[in-house]
Coordinates of C-alpha atoms (C1' of nucleotides) in Angstrom, one line a residue:
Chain A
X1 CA 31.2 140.1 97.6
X2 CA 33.1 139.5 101.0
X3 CA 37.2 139.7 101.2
X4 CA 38.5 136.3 101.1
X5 CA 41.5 135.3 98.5
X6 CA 43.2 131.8 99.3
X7 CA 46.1 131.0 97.3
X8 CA 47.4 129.8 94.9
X9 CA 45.6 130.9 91.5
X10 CA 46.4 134.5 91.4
X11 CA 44.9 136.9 93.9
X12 CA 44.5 139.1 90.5
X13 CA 42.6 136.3 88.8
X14 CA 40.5 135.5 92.2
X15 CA 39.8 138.7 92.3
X16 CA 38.5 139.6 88.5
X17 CA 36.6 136.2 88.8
X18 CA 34.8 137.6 91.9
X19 CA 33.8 140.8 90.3
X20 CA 32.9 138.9 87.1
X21 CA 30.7 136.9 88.8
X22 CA 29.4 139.9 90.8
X23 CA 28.2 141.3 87.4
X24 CA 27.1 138.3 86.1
X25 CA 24.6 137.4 88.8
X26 CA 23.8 140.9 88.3
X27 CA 25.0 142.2 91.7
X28 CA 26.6 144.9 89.7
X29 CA 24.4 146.2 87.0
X30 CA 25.1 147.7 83.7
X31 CA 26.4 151.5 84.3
X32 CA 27.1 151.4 87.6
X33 CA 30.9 151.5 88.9
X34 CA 32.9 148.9 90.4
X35 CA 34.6 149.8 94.0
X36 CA 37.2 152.4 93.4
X37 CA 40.5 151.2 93.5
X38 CA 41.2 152.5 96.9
X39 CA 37.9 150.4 98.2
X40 CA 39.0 147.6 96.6
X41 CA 42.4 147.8 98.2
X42 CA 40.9 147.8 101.6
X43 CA 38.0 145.6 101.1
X44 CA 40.4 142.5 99.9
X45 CA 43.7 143.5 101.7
X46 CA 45.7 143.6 98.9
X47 CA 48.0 146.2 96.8
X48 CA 47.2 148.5 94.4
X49 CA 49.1 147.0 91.4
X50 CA 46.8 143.7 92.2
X51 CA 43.5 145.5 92.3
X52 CA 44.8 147.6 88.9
X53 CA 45.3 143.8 87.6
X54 CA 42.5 142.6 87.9
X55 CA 40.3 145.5 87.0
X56 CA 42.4 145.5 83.8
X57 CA 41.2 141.5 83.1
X58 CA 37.6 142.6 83.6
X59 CA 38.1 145.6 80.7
X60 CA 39.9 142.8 78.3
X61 CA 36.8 140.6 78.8
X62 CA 35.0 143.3 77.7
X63 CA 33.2 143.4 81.3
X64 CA 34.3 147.0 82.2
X65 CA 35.3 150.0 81.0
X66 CA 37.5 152.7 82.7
X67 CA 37.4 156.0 82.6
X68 CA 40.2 158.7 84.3
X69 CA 39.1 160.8 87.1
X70 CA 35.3 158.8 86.9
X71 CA 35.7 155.0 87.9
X72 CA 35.4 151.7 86.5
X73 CA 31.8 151.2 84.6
X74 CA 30.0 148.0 84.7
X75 CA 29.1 148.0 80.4
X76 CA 25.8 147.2 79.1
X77 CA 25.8 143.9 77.5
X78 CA 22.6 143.5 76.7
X79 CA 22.8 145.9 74.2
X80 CA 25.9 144.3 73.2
X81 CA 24.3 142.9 69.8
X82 CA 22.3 145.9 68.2
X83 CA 23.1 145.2 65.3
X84 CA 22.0 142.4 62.8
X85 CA 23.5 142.3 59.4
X86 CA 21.7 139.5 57.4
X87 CA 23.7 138.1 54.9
X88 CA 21.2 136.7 52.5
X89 CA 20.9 137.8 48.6
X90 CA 17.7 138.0 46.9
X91 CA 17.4 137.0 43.5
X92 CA 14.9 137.7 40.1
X93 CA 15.8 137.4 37.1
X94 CA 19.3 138.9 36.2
X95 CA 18.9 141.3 39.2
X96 CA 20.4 141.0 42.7
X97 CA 19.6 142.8 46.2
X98 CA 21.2 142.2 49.5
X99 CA 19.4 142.1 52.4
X100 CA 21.5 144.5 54.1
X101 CA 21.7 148.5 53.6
X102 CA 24.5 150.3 54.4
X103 CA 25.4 154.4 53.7
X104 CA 28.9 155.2 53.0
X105 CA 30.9 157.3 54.7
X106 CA 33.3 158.2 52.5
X107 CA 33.2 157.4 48.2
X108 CA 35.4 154.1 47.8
X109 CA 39.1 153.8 46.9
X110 CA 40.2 152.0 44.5
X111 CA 43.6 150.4 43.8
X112 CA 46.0 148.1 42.7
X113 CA 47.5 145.6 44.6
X114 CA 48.6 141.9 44.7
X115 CA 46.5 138.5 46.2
X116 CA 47.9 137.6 49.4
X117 CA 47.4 136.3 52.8
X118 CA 43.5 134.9 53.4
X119 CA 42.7 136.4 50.3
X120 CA 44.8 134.2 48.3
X121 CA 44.0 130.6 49.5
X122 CA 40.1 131.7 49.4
X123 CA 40.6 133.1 45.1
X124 CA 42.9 130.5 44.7
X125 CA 45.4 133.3 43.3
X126 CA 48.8 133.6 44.4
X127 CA 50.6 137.2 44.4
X128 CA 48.3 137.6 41.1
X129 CA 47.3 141.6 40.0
X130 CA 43.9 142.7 41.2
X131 CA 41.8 145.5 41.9
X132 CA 40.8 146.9 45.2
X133 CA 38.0 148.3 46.4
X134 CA 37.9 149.5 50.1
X135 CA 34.5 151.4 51.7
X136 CA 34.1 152.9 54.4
X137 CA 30.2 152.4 55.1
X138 CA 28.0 152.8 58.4
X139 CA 24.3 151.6 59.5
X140 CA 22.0 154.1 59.2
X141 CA 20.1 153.3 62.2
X142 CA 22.6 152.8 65.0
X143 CA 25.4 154.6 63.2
X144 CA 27.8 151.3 63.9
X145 CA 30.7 151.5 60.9
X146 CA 32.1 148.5 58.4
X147 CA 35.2 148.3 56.6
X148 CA 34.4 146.7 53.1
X149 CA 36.8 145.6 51.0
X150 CA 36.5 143.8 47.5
X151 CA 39.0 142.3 45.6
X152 CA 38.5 141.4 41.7
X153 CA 41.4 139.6 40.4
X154 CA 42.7 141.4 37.1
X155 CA 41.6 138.2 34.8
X156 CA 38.2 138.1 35.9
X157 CA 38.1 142.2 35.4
X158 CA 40.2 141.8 32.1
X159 CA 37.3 139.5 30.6
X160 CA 34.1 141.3 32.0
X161 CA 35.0 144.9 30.6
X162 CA 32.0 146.5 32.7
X163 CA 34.0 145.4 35.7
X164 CA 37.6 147.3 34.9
X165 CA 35.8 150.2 33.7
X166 CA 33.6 150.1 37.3
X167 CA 35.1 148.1 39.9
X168 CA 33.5 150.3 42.0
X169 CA 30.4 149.4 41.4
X170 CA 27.7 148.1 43.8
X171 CA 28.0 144.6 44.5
X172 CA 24.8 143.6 43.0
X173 CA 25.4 144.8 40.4
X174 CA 28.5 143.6 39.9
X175 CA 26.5 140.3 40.4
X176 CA 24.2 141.0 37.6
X177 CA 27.3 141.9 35.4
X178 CA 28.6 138.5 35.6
X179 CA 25.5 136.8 35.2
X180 CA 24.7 138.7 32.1
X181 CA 28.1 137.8 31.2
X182 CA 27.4 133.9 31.6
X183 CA 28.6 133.4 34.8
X184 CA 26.2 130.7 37.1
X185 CA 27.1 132.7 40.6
X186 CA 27.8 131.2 44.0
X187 CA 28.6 132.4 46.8
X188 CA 30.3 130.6 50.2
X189 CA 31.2 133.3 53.4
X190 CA 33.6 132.2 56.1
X191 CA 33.3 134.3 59.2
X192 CA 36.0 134.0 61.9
X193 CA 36.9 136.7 65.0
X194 CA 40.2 138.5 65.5
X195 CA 41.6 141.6 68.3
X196 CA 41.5 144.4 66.2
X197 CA 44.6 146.1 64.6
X198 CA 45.7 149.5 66.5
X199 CA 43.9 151.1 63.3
X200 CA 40.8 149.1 63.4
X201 CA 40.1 150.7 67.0
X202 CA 39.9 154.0 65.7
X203 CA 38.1 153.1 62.3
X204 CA 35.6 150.7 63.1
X205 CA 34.8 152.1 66.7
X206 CA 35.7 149.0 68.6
X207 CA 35.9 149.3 72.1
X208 CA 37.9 147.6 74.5
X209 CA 38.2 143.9 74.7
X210 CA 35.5 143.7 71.9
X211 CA 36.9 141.5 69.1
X212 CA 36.2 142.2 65.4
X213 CA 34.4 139.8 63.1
X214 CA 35.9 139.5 60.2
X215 CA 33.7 137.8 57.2
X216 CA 34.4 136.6 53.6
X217 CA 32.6 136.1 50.8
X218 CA 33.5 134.4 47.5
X219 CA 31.6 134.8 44.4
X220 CA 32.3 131.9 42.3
X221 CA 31.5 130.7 38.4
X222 CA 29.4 127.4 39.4
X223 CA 30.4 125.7 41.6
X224 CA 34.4 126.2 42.2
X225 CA 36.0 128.9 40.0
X226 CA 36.3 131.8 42.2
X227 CA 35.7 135.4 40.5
X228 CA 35.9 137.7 43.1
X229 CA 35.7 138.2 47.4
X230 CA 34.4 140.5 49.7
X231 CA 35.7 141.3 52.8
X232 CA 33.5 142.9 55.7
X233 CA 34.6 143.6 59.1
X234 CA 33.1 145.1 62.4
X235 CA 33.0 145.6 66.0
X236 CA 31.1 142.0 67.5
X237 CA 30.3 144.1 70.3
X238 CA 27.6 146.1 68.1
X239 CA 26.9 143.3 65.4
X240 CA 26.1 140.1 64.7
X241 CA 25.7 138.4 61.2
X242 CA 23.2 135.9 60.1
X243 CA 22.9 133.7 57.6
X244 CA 19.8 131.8 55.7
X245 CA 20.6 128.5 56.4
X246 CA 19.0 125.9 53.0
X247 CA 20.0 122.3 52.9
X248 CA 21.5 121.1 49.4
X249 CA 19.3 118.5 47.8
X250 CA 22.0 115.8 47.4
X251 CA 22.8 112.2 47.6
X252 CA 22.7 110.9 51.7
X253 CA 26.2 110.1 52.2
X254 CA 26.8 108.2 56.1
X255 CA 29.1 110.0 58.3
X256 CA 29.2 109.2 62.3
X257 CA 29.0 111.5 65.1
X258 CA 28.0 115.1 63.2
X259 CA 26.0 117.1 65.5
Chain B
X1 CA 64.5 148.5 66.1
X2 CA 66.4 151.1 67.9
X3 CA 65.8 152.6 71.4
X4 CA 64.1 156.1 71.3
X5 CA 61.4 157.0 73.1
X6 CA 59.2 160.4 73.5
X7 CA 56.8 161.4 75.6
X8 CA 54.2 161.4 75.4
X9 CA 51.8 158.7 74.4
X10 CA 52.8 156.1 77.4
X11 CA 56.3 154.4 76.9
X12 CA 54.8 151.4 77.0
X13 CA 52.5 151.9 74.2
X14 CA 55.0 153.0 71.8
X15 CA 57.3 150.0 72.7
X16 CA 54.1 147.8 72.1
X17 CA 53.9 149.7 68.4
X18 CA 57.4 149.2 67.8
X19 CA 57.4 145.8 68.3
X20 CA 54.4 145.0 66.6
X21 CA 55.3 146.9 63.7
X22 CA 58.5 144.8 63.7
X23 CA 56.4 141.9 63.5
X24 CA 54.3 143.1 60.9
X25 CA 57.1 143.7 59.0
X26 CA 58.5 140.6 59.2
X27 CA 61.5 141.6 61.1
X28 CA 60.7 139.1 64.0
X29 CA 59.0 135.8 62.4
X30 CA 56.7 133.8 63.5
X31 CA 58.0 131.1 65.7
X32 CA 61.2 133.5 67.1
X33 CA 61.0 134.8 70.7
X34 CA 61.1 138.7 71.4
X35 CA 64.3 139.6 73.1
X36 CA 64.0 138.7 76.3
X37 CA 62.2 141.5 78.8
X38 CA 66.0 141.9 80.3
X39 CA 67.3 142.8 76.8
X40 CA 64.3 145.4 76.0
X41 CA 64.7 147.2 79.7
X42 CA 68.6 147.7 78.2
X43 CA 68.2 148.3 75.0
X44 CA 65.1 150.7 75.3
X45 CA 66.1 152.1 78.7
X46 CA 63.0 151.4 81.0
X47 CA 62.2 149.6 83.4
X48 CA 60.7 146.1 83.9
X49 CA 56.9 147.1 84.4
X50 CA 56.7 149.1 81.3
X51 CA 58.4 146.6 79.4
X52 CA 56.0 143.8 80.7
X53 CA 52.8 146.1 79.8
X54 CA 54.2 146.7 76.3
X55 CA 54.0 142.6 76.0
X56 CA 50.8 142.6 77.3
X57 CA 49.5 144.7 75.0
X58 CA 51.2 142.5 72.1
X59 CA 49.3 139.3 73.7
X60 CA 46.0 141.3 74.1
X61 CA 46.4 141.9 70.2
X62 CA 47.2 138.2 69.6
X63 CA 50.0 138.7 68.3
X64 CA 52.3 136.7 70.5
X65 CA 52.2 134.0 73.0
X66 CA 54.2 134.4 76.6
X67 CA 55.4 130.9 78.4
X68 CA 57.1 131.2 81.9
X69 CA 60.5 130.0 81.7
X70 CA 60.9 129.8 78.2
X71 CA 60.2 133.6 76.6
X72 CA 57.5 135.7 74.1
X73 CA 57.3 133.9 70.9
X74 CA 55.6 135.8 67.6
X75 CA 52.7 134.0 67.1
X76 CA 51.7 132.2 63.6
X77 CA 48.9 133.9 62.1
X78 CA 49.0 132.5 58.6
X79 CA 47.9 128.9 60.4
X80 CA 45.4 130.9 62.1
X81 CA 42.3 129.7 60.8
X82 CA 43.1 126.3 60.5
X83 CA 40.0 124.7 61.3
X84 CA 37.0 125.4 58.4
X85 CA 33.5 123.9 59.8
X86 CA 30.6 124.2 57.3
X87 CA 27.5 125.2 58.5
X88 CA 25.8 123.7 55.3
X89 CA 23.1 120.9 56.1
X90 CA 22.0 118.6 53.3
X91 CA 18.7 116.8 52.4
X92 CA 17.4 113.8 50.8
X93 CA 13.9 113.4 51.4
X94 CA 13.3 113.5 55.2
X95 CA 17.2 112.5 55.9
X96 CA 19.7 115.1 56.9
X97 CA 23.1 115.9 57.0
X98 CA 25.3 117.6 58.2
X99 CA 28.2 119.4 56.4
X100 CA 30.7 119.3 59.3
X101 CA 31.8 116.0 61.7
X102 CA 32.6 115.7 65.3
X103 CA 33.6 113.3 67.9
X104 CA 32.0 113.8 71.4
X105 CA 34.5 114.1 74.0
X106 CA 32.3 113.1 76.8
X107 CA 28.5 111.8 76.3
X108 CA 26.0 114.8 76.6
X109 CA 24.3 116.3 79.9
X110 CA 20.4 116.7 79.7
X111 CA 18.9 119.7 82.2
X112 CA 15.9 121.6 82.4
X113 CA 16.2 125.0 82.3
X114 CA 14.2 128.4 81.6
X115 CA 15.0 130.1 78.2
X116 CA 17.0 133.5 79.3
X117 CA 19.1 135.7 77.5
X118 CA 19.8 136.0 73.7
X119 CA 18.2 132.2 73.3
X120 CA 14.4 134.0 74.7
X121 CA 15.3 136.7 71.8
X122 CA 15.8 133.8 69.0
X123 CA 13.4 131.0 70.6
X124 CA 10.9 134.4 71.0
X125 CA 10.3 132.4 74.1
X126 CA 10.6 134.4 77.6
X127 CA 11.4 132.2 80.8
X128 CA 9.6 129.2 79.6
X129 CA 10.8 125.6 80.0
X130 CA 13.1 123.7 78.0
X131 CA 15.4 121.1 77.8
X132 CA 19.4 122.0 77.6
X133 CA 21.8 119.2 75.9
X134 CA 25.5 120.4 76.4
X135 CA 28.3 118.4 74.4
X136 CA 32.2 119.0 74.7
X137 CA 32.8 117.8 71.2
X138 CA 36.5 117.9 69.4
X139 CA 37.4 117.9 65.9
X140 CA 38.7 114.8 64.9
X141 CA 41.4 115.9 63.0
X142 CA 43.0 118.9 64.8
X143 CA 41.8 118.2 68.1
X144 CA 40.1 121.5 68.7
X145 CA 37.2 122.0 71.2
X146 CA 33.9 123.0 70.5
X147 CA 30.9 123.6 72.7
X148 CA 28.0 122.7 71.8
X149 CA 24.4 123.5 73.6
X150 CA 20.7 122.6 72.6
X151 CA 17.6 124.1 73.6
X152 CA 14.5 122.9 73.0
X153 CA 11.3 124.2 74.2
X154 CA 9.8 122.5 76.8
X155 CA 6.1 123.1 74.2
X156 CA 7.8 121.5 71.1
X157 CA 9.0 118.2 73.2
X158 CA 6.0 117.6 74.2
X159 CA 4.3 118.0 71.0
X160 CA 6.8 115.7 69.3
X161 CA 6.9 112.9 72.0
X162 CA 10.1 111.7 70.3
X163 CA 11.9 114.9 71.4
X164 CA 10.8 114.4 75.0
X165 CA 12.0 111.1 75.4
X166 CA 15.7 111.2 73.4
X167 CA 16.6 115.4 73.4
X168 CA 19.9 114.2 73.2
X169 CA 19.5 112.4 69.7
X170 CA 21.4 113.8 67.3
X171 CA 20.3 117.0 65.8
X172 CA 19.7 115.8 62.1
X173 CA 18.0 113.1 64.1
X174 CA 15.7 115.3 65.5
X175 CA 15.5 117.7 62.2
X176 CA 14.0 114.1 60.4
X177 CA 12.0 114.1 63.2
X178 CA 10.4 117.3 63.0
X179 CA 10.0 116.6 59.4
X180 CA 7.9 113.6 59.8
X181 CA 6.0 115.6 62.6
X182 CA 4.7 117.4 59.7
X183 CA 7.1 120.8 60.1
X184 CA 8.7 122.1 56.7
X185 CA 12.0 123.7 58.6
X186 CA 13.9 126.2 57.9
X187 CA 17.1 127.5 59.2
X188 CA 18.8 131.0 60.2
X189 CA 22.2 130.9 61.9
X190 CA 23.4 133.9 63.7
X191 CA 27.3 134.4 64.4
X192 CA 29.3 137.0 66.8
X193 CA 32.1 136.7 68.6
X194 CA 33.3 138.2 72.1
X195 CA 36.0 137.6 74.6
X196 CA 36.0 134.3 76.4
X197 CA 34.9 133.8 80.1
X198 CA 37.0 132.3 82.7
X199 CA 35.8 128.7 82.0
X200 CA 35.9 129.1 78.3
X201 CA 39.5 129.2 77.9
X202 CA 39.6 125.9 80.0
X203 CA 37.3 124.3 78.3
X204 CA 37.8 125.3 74.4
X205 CA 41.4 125.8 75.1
X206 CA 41.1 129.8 74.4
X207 CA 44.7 131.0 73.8
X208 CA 45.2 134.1 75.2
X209 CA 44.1 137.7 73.3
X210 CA 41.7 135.3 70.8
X211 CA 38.5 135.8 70.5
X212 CA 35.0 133.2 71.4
X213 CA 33.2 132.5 68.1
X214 CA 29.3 132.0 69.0
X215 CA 27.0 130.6 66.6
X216 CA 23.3 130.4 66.9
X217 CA 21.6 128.5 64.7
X218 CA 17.4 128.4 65.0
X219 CA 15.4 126.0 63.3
X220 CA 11.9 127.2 62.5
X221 CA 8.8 125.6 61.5
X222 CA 7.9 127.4 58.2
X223 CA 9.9 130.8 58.1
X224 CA 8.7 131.9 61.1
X225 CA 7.9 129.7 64.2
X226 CA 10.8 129.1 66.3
X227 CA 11.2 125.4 66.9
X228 CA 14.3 124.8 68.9
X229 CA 17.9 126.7 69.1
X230 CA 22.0 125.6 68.7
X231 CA 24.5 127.3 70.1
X232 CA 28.3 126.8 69.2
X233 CA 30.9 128.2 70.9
X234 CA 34.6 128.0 69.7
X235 CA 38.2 129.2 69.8
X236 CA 38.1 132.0 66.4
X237 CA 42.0 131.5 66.5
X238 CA 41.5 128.3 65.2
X239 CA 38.2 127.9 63.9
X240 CA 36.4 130.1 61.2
X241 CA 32.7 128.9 60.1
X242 CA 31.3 128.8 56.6
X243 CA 28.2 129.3 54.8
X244 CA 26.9 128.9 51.7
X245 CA 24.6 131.9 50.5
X246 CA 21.4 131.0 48.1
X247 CA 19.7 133.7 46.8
X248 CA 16.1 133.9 48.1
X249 CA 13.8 134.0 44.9
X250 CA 11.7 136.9 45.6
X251 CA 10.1 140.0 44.3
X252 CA 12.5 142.9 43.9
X253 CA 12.0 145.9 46.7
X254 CA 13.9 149.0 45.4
X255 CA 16.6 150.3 48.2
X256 CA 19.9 152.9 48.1
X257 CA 23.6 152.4 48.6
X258 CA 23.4 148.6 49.7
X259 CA 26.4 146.9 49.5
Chain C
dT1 C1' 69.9 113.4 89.7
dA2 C1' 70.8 117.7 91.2
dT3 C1' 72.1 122.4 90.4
dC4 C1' 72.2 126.8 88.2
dA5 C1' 71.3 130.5 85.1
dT6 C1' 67.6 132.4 82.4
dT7 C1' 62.9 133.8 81.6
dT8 C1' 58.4 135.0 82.6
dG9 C1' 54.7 135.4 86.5
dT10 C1' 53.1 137.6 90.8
dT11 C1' 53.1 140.9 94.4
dC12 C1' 54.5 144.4 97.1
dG13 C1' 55.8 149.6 97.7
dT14 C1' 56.1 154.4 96.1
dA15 C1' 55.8 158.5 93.3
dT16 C1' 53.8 161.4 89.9
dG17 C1' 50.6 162.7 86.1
dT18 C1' 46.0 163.8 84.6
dA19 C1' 41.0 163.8 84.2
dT20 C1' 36.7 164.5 86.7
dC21 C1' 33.7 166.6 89.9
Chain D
dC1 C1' 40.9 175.0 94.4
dG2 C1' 41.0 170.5 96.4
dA3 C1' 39.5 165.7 96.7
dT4 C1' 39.0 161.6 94.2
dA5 C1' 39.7 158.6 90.5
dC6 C1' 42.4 156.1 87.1
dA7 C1' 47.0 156.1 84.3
dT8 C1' 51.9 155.7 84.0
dA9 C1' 56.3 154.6 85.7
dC10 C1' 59.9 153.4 88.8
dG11 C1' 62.2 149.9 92.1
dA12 C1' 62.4 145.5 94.5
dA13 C1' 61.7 140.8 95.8
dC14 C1' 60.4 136.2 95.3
dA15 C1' 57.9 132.3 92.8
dA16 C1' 57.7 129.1 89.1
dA17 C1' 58.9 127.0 84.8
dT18 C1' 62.5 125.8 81.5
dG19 C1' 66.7 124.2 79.7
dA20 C1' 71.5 123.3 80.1
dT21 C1' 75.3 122.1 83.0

DNA sequence: TATCATTTGTTCGTATGTATC
DNA sequence: CGATACATACGAACAAATGAT
């Protein structure tokens, strides 16, 4: 780690990709502290507001983390994805279980509101009436808290009485509701990654530079009528998701170039 | 959006909520440039570093996009996920599919390399030898990068002699392959997401403040011995992945507050 | 084509606040 | 209490990209 920034390419960049590489070769191991600021300044002849700079591109790749009065920390990635939440659903009879247990934190809230955004193109509802169900909920292992949200559009509840009397109900057996009520139920989840909202930090426990993984999932009547979605988020620093992969037995058609 | 600041909680943080709540609102749409950082030192009455980290933090958050010369433009969220790829795989007799299609953008690298890392945790395979197939593939509609990385153990080429001599066939290829090797495979595909590295934004074209989608995908022979490992790496601002959820049929274990 | 005003990007310097040890 | 560390905020200058003149 020697003091030598050419230009161009930003000395700030230069310099976060020489103490990113630092920590990934593993010169600088998990809980240790980076140079202080000071050190730095000397060490690569440049300014404060450089150093500062770079130290701050480290902590928004989720490399760092800074704490007043203590130092820069080297974080601990390998313990970056403690968390597995599988996704599968098990099935006899009329009966559902997921795979995944969670404990609530606080008893779920339950509202009215309107289909919009994501929700909306994945129902196939626009601006219609539905109920929603929001849950604060937390493993009980690590202690690593979800945001789950479900949304049952007011027709599906309107026809399945159990589900406007309860939309609080657990999933499953909301599942076994509909089933009972002649519904052939599947289910398609879409995962995708986003920076958290200002109030996500605080909620979910996200820490800095640590995206949030959103994930959806639809319940539909056969094939393509959707009934109702759920909506899960968390910190990808502490969790990953993962999902049962089983081929569908159907008709070979050619395509080129999938991998 | 008026100009009145208290102390504390740093100036630049509650310009940053300001203007993102005005953005949230709808007050400034998508598409339309933030007053220029000229206009927000006047109208807010600070001066030009706190009103470039109150940007930052808005392009940390993803929600807009800077461009030297031009100005800070409120980034489109509603075409966020534009790109849907679906993780689904199809069968007919030893033939697969695969749900989602690609174009290669430049013809795949072969290495050997030792299994480190989350793939030793999914491979259960520590240090030992494999081959690596890396593809820079695109999406032949949109245009949007994907990486793409395969990992076979060095024990299952040479057990499948095919493997060995083409690792660079294509994957449902090499699942037929398997198949007719005598393996009955199964799949398990784990996703998380984290900020990109320095070569990631290059190469999948990371806009800044968006988050890396990562995708594992192992295929095991039976339910239980790892075979060989996928890994997908994308831009989550454009890309979100799908999966179809089957229930497992299986006996019914009793467990609380699962969600 | 060349110039110029505008806008963001980079880098320096300096001062002060605040948390930690 | 004092030394050290990061956090916030000011001012200033120049570079680089853009778009219009």
């Amino acid at each position: 780690m020697a003091g030598n920034l050419k230009r161009p390419s930003p000395m700030y960049k230069q310099l976060a990709d020489q103490l990113a590489e630092a920590i990934a070769s593993g010169e600088l191991e998990p809980g240790v502290p980076l140079p202080s600021e000071t050190k730095l300044m000397q060490e690569y002849g440049v300014s404060r507001p450089t150093v500062r700079s770079a130290v701050a591109e480290l902590r928004t790749m989720g490399l760092v983390d800074s704490e007043q009065g203590r130092g820069s920390f080297v974080r601990n990635q390998d313990a970056a994805p403690s968390v597995t939440l599988a996704r599968t659903l098990r099935r006899s009879g009329k009966r559902f279980e997921a795979e995944s247990a969670f404990s609530a934190i606080e008893s779920p809230t339950i509202t009215r509101t309107h289909i919009t955004g994501a929700a909306a193109a994945l129902l196939e509802r626009d601006e219609e009436a539905a109920f929603a169900v929001e849950r604060l909920l937390s493993d009980p292992v690590t202690g690593a808290r979800y945001a789950h949200r479900t949304v049952i559009p007011l027709d599906v509840a309107e026809a399945v009485p159990q589900l406007a009397e309860r939309p609080d109900a657990e999933l499953t057996e909301i599942y076994a509701t509909l089933t009972e009520a002649g519904h052939a139920l599947t289910w398609q989840e879409s995962v995708t990654a986003r920076a958290p909202l200002p109030d996500e930090r605080a909620a979910l426990g996200v820490s800095d530079g640590a995206p949030v993984l959103v994930s959806r999932r639809v319940t539909y009547s056969g094939d393509d009528r959707p009934l109702l979605l759920e909506e899960l988020r968390a910190s990808a620093a502490h969790t990953q998701l993962t999902f049962r992969i089983t081929p569908e037995k159907a008709p070979t058609r050619r395509r080129a170039g999938s991998v």
